[in-house]
Coordinates of C-alpha atoms in Angstrom, one line a residue:
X1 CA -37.3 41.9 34.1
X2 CA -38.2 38.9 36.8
X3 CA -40.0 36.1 35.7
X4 CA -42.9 35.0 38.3
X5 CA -41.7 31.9 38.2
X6 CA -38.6 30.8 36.0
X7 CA -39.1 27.2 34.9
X8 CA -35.6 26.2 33.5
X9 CA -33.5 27.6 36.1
X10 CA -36.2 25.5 38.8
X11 CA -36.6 28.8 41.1
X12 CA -39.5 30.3 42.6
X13 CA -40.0 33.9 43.0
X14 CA -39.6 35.7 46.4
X15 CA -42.7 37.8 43.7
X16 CA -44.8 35.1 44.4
X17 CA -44.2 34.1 47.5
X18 CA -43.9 36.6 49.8
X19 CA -46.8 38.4 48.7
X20 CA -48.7 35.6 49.4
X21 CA -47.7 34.5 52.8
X22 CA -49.0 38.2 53.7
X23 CA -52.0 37.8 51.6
X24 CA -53.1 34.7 53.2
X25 CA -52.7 36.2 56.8
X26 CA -54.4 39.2 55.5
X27 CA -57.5 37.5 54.2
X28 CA -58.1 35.0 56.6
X29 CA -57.7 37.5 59.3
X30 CA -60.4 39.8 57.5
X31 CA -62.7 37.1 56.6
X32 CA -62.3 34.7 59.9
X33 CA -60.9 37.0 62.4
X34 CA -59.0 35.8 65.2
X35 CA -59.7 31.9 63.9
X36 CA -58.4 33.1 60.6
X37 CA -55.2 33.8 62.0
X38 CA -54.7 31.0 63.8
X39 CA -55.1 28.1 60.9
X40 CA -53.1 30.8 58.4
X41 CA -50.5 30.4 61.3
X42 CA -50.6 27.0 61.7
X43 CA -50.6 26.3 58.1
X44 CA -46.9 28.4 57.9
X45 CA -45.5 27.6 60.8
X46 CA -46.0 23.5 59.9
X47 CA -45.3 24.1 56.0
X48 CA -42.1 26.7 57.2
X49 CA -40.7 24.3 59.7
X50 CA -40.8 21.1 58.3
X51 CA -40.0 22.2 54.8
X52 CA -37.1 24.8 55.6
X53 CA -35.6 22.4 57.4
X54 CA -35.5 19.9 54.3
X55 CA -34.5 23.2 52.7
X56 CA -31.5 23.7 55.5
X57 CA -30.3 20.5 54.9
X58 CA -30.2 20.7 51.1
X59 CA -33.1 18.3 50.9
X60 CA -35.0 21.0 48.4
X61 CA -34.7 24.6 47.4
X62 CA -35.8 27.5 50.0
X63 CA -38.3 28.8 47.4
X64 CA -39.9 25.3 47.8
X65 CA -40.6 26.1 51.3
X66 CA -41.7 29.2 51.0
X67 CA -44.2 28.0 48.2
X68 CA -45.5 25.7 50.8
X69 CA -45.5 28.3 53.7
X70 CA -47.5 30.9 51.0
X71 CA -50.0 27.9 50.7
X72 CA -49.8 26.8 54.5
X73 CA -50.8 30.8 54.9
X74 CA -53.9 31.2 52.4
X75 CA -55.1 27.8 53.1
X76 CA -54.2 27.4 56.7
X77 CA -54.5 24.1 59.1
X78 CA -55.5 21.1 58.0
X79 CA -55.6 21.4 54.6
X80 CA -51.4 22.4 54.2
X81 CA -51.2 18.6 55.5
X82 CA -53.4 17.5 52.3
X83 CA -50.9 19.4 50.6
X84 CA -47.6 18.3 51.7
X85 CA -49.0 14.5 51.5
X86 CA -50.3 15.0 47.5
X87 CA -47.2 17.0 47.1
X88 CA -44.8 13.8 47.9
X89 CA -46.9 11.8 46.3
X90 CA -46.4 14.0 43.3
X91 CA -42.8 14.6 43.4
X92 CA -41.7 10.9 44.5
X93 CA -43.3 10.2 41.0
X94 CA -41.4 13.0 39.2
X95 CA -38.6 12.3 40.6
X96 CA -39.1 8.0 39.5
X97 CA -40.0 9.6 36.4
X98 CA -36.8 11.2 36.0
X99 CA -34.5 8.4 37.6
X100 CA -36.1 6.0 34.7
X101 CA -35.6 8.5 31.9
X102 CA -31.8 9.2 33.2
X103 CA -31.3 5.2 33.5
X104 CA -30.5 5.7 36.8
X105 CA -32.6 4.0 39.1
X106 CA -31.2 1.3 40.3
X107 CA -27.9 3.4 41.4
X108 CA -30.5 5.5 43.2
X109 CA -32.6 2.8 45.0
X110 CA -28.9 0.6 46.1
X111 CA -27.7 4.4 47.0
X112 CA -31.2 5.0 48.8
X113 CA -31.2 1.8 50.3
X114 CA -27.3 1.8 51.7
X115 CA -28.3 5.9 53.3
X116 CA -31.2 3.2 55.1
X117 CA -29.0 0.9 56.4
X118 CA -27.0 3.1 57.9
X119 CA -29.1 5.0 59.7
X120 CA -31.0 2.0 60.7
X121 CA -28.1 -0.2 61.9
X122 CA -25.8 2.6 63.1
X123 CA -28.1 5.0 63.7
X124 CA -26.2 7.8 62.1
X125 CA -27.0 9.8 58.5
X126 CA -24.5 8.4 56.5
X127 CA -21.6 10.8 54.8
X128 CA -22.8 11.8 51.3
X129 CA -21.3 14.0 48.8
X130 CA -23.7 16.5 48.2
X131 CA -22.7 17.8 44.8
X132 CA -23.6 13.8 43.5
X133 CA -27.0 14.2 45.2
X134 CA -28.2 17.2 43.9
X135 CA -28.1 16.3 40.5
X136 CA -30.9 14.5 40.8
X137 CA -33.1 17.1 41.6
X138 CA -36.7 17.8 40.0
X139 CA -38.3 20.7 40.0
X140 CA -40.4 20.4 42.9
X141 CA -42.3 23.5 42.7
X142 CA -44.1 22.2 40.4
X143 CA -44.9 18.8 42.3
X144 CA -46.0 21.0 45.6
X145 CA -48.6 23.1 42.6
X146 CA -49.8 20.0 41.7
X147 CA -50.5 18.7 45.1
X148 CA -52.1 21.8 46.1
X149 CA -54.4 21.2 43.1
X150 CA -55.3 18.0 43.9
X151 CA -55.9 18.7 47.7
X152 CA -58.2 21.3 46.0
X153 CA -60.0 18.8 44.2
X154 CA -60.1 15.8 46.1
X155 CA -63.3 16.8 48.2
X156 CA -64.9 18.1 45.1
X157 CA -64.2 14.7 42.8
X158 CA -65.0 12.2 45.9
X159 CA -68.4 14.3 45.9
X160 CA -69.5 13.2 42.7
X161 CA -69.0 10.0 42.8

């Protein structure tokens, strides 16, 4: 039996998000036709590119971006940009969360700050090992669900007040 999503091993389920990258196409293109289409399309393509090429890199996990590419689908253009940006927001403080908790943050920000200089000043990306960086890793599926809940909300809150 697969979990939907399975929260201690930090993976999201192909379940989840496969289904609802063909969801989303499916209902905008019943609901808004032609213009349906387009923003689901937009809302992938941006969330697929941008993220599975963080994801190609080993800058997150591929189910991250294909979380993000199921909402860019069902949500479409512009609100996946509302998204990504809540999602960061999120997961940078997660992930300061974490570095405080571990007593590790000022290794990060001197190791953060030296991949800086040198892409700055010799405009290169520096050699890393990548076994050291990935364990700091947070489970940012849960940052991009919280971002898309608070892109959700944001117009509705800002309304009241």
């Amino acid at each position: 039996h697969r979990d939907l999503h399975s929260f201690p091993t930090r993976r999201s389920s192909d379940l989840v998000t496969y289904p609802a990258i063909l969801i989303g196409f499916g209902l905008n293109a019943w609901l808004e036709r032609a213009e349906g289409v387009w923003s689901s399309a937009e809302g992938f393509l941006l969330a697929a590119v941008l993220m599975g090429g963080l994801a190609l890199i080993g800058g997150m996990g591929g189910g991250d971006a294909k979380l993000l590419a199921g909402i860019g689908a069902v949500r479409g253009y512009p609100f996946i940009i509302e998204v990504l940006f809540y999602s960061f927001l999120v997961g940078g403080a997660m992930a300061l969360i974490v570095a405080i908790w571990q007593g590790r943050l000022w290794t990060i920000l001197r190791r953060v700050g030296a991949m800086l200089y040198t892409i700055v000043v010799f405009r290169r990306l520096p050699q890393t090992e990548w076994n050291d960086v990935k364990s700091y890793k947070i489970p940012y599926g849960v940052a991009i669900c919280l971002g898309a809940l608070w892109a959700q909300v944001s117009p509705k809150l800002s309304e009241l007040g």
